[in-house]
Coordinates of C-alpha atoms in Angstrom, one line a residue:
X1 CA 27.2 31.5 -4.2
X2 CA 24.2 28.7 -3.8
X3 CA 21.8 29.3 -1.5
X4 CA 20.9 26.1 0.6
X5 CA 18.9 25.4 3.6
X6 CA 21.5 24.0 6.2
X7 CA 19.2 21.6 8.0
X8 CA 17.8 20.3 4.5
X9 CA 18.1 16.7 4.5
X10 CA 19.8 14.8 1.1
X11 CA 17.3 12.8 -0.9
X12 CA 18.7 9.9 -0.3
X13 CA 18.2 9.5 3.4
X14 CA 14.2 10.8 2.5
X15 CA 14.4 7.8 0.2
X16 CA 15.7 5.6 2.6
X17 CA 13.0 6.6 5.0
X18 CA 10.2 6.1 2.8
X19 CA 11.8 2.8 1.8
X20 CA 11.6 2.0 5.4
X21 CA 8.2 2.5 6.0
X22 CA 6.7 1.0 2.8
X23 CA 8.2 -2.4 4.4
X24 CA 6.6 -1.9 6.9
X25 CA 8.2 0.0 9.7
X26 CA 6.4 2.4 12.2
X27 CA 7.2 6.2 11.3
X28 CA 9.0 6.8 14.3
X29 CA 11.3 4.1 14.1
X30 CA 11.9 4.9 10.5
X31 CA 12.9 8.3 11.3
X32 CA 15.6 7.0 14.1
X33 CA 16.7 4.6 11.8
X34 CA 17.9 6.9 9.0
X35 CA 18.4 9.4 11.7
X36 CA 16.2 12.5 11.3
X37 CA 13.7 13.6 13.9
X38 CA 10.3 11.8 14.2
X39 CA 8.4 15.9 13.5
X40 CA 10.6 15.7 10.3
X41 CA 9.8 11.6 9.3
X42 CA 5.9 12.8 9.7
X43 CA 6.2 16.1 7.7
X44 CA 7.5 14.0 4.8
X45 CA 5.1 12.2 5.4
X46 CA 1.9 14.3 5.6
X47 CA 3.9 16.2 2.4
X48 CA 4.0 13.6 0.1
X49 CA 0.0 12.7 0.6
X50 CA 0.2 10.4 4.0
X51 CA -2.2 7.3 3.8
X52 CA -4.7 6.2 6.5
X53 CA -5.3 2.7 7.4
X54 CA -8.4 1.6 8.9
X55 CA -8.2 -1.5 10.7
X56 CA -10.8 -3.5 9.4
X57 CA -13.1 -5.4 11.9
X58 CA -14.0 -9.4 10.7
X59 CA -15.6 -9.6 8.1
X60 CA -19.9 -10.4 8.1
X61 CA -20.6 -13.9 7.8
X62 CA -23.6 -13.3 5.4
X63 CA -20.5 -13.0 2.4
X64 CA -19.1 -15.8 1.3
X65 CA -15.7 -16.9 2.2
X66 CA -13.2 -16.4 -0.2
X67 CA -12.7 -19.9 -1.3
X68 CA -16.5 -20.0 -2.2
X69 CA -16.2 -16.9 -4.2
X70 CA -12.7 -18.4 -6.4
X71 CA -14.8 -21.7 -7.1
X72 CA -18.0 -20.1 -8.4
X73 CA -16.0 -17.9 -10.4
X74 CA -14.1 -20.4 -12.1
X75 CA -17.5 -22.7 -12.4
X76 CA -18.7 -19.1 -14.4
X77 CA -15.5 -18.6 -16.4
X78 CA -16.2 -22.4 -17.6
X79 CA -19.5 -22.2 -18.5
X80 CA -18.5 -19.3 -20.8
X81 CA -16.1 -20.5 -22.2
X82 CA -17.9 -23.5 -23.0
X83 CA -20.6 -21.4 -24.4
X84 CA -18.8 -19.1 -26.6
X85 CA -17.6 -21.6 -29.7
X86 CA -21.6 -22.2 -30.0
X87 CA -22.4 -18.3 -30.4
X88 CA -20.5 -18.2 -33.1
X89 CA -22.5 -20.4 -35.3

């Protein structure tokens, strides 16, 4: 005779739930949604590592924006390139 917990949940429904929040769904609503209780949704959840998110703030204004950042790397990805066919001779 197999020996089985009888309030073990399949794999598929864990999947489903993990599916569930990596799109983007609360915990909690994950849970109801593949219907398991939210204390069982978290203890999968703290079980296979749990992640925290940290809401970031704005960021400084002494960085330069993004846009900024692309152009001067391209401007330094040119200049290499243009460089490199001289260091070779």
């Amino acid at each position: 005779m197999v020996m089985y917990a009888p309030n073990r949940v399949l794999s598929p429904v864990k999947k489903r739930y993990f599916e569930l929040v990596r799109a983007g769904d609360r915990g909690a609503v994950a849970a109801r949604m593949v219907g398991v209780p939210t204390s069982c949704g978290s203890l999968w959840f703290i079980t296979a590592g749990s992640m925290t998110v940290f809401d970031v703030g704005p960021i400084s204004p002494r960085f330069l924006p993004q846009d900024d950042r692309i152009t001067i790397a391209d401007g330094l990805q040119a200049t290499t390139a243009q460089a490199a066919p001289s260091a070779l001779f």
